[in-house]
Tab-separated table of N, CA and C in Angstrom:
chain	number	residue	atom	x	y	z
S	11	UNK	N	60.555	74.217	45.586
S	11	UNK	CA	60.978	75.588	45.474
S	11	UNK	C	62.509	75.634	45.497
S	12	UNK	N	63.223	76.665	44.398
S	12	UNK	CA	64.492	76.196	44.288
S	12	UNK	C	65.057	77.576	45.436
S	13	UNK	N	66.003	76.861	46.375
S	13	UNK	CA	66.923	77.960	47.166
S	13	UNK	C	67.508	78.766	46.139
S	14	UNK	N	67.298	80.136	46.682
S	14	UNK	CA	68.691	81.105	46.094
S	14	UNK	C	69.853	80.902	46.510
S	15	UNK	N	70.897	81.218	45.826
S	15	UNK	CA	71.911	81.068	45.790
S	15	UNK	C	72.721	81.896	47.512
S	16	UNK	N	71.912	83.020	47.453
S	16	UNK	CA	72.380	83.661	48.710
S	16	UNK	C	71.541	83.657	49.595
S	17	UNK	N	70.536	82.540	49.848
S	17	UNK	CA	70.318	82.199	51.250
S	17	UNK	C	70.974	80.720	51.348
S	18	UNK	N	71.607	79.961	50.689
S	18	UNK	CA	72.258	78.832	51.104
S	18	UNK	C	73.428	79.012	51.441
S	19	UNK	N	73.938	80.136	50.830
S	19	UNK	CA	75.686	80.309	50.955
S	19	UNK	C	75.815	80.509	52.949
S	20	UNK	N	74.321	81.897	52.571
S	20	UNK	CA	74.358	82.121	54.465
S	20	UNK	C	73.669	81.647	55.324
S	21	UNK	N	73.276	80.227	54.727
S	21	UNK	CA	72.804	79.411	55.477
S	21	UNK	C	73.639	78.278	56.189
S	22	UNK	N	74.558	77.773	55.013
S	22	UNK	CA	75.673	77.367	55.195
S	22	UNK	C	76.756	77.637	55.737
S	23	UNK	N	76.989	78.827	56.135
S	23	UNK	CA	77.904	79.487	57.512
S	23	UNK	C	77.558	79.920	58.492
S	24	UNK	N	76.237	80.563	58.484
S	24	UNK	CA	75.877	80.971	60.040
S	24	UNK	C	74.800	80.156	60.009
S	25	UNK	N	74.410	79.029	59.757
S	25	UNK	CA	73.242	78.321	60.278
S	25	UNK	C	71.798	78.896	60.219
S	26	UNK	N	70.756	78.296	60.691
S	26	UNK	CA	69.324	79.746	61.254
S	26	UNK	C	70.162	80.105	62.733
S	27	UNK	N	70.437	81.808	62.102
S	27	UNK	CA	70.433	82.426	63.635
S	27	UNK	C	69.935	84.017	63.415
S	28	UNK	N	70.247	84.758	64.310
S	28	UNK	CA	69.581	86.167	63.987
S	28	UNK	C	71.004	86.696	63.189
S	29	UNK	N	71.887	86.478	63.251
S	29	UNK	CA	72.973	87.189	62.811
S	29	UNK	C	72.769	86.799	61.065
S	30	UNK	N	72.172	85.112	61.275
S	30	UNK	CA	72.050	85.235	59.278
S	30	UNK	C	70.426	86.160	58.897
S	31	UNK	N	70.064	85.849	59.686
S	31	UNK	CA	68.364	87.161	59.006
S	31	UNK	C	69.161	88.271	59.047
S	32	UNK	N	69.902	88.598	60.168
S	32	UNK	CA	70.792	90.652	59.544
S	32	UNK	C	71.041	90.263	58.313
S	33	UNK	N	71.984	89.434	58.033
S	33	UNK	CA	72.840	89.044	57.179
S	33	UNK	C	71.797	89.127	55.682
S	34	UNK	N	70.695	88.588	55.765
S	34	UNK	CA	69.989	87.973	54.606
S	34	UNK	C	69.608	89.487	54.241
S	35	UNK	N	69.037	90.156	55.459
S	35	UNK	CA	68.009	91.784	55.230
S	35	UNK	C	69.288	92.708	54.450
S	36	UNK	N	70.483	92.845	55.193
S	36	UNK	CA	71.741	93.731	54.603
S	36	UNK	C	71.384	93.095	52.810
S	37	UNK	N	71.635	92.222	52.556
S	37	UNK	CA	71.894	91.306	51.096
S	37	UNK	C	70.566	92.230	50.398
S	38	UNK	N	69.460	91.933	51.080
S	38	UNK	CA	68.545	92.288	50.420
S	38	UNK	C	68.123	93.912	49.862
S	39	UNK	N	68.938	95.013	51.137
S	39	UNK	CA	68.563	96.018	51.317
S	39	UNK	C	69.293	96.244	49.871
S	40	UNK	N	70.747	96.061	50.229
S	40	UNK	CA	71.827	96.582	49.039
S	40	UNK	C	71.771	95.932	47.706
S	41	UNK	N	70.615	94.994	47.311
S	41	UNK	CA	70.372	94.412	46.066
S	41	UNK	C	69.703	95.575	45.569
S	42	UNK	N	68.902	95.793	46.381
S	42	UNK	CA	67.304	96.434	46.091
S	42	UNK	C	67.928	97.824	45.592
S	43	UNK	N	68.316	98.358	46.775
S	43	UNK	CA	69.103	100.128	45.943
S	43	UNK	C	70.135	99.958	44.863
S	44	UNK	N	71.098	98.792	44.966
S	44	UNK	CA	71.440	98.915	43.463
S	44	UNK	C	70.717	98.588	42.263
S	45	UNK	N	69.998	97.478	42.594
S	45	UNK	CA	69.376	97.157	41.507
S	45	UNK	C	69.822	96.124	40.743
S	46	UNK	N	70.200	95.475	41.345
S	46	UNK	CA	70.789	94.176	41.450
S	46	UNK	C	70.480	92.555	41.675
S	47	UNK	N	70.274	91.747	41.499
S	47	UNK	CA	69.598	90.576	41.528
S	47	UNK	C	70.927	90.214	42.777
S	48	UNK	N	69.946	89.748	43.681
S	48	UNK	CA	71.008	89.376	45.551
S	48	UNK	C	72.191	88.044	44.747
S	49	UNK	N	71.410	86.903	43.618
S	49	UNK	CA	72.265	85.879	43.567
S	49	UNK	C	73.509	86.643	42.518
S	50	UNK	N	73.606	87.643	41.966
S	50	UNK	CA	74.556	88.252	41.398
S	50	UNK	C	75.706	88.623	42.363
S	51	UNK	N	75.256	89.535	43.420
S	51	UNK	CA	76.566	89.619	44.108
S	51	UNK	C	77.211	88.695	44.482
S	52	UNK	N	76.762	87.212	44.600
S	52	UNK	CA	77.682	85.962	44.842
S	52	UNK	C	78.380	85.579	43.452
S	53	UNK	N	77.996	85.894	41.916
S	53	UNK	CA	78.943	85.530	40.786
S	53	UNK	C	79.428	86.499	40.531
S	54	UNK	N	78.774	87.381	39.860
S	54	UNK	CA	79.461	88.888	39.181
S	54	UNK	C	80.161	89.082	39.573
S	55	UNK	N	80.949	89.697	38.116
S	55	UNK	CA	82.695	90.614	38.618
S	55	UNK	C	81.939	91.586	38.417
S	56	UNK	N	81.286	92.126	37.963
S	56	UNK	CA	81.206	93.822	37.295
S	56	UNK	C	81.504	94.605	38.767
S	57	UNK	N	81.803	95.969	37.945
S	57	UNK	CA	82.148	96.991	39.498
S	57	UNK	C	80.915	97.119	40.272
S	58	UNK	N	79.880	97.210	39.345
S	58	UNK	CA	78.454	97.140	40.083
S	58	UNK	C	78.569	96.175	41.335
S	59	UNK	N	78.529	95.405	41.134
S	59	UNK	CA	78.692	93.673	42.323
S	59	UNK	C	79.597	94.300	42.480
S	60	UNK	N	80.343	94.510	42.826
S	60	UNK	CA	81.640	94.802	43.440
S	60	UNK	C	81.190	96.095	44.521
S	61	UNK	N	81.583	96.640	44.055
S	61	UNK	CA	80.589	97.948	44.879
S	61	UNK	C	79.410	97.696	45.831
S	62	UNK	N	78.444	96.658	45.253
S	62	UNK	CA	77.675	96.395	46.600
S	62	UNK	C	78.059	95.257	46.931
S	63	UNK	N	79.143	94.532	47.005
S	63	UNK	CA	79.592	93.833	47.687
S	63	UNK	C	80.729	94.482	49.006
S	64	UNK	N	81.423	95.615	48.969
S	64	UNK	CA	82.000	96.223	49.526
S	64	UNK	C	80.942	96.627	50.443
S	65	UNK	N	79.865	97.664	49.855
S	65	UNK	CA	78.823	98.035	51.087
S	65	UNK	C	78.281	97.092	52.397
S	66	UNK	N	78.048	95.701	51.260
S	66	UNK	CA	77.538	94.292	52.013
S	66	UNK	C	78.370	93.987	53.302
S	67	UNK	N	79.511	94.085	52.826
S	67	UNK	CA	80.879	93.564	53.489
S	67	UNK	C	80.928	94.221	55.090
S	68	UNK	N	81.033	96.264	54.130
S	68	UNK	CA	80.886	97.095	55.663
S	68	UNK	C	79.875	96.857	56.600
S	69	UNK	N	79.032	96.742	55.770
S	69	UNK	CA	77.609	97.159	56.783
S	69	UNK	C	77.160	95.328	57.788
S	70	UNK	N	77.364	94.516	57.210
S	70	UNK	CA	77.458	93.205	58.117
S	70	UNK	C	78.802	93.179	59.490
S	71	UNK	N	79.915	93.996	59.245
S	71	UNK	CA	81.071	94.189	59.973
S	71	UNK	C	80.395	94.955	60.753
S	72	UNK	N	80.030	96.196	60.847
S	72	UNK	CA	79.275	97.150	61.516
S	72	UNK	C	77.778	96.695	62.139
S	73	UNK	N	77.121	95.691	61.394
S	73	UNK	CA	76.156	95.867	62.399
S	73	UNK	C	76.258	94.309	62.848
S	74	UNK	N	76.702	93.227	62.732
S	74	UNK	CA	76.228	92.145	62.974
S	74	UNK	C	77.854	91.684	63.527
S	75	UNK	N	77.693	90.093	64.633
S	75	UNK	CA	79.224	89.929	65.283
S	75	UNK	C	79.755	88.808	63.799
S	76	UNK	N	79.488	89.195	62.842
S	76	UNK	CA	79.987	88.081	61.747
S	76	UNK	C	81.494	88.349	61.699
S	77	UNK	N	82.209	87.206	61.380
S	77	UNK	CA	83.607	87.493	60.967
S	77	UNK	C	84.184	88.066	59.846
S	78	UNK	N	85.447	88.296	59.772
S	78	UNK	CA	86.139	88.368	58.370
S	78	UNK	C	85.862	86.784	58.072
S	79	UNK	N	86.099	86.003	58.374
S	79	UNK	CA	86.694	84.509	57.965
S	79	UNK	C	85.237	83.781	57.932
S	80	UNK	N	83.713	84.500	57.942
S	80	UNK	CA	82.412	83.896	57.973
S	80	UNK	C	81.994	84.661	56.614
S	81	UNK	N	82.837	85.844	56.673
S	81	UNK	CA	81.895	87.035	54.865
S	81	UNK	C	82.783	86.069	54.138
S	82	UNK	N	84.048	85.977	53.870
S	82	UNK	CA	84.960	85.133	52.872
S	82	UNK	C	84.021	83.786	52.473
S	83	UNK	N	83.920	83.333	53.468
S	83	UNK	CA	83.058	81.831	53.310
S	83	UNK	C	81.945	81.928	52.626
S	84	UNK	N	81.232	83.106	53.045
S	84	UNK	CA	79.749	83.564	52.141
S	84	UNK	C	80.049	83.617	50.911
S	85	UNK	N	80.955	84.227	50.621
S	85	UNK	CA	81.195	84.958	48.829
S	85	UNK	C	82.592	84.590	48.402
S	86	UNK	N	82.777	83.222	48.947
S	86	UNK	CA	83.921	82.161	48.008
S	86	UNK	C	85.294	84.000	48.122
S	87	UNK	N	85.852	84.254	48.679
S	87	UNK	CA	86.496	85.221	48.696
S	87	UNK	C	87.912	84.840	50.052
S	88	UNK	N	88.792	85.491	49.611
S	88	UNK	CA	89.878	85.490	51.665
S	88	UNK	C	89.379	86.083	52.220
S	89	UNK	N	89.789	86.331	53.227
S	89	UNK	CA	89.407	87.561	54.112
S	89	UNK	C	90.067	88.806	54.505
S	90	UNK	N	91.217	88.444	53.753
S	90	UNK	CA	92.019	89.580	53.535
S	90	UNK	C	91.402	90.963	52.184
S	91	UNK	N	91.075	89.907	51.184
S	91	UNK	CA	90.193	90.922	50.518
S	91	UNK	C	88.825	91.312	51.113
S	92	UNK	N	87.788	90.652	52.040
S	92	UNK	CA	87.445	91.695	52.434
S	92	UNK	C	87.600	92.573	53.698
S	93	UNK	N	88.658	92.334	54.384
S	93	UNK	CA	89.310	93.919	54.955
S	93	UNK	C	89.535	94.641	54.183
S	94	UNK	N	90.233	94.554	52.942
S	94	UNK	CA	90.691	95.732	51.537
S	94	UNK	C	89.276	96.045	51.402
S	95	UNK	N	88.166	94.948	50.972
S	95	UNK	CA	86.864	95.776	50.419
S	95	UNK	C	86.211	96.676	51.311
S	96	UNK	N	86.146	96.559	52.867
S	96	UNK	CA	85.611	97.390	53.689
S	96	UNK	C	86.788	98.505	54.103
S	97	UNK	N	87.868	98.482	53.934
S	97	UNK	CA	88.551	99.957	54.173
S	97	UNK	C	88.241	100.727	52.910
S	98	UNK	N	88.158	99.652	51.836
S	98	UNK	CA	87.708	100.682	50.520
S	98	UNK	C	86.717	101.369	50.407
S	99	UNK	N	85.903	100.579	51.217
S	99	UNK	CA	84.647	101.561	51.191
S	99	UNK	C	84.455	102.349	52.156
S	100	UNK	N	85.268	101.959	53.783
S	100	UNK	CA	85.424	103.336	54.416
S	100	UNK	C	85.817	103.961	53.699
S	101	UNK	N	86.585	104.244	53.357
S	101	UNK	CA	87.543	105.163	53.067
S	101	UNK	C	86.981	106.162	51.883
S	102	UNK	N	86.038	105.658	51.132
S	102	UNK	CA	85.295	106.191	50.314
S	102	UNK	C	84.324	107.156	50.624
S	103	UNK	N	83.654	106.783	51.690
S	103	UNK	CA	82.563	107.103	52.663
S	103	UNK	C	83.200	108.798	52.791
């Protein structure tokens, strides 16, 4: 059975713990309402991926103790962009 792309990425930084099942359920919730395939938000540029990558970003900051410097690692990203992606999307909110 071949791994997805976004359970290895967050398998590969937070290990099995409960913080990667939040982690995996958030991925899954915000695939599902956009409509989105979960291994897309790890390649895609489109604003689509982008957009639920921002949501991804907030809502793991807010509910789970993950880092800036553990989401970067997930989605090949700094972590400076995602502080920009989660004030963007506060701020949107």
């Amino acid at each position: 059975m071949k791994m997805m792309i976004c359970h290895f990425k967050v398998k590969e930084v937070l290990g099995v713990s409960e913080d990667a099942a939040s982690v995996l359920r958030i991925i899954e919730e915000v695939a599902d309402t956009a409509l989105i395939h979960r291994d897309a938000l790890f390649t895609e540029t489109t604003h689509k991926a982008a957009k639920a990558r921002a949501l991804i970003f907030y809502r793991i900051r807010k509910e789970t103790s993950v880092t800036f410097a553990q989401i970067a690692k997930m989605f090949s990203v700094t972590p400076g962009n995602v502080a920009n992606m989660i004030k963007a999307h506060h701020d949107g909110e």
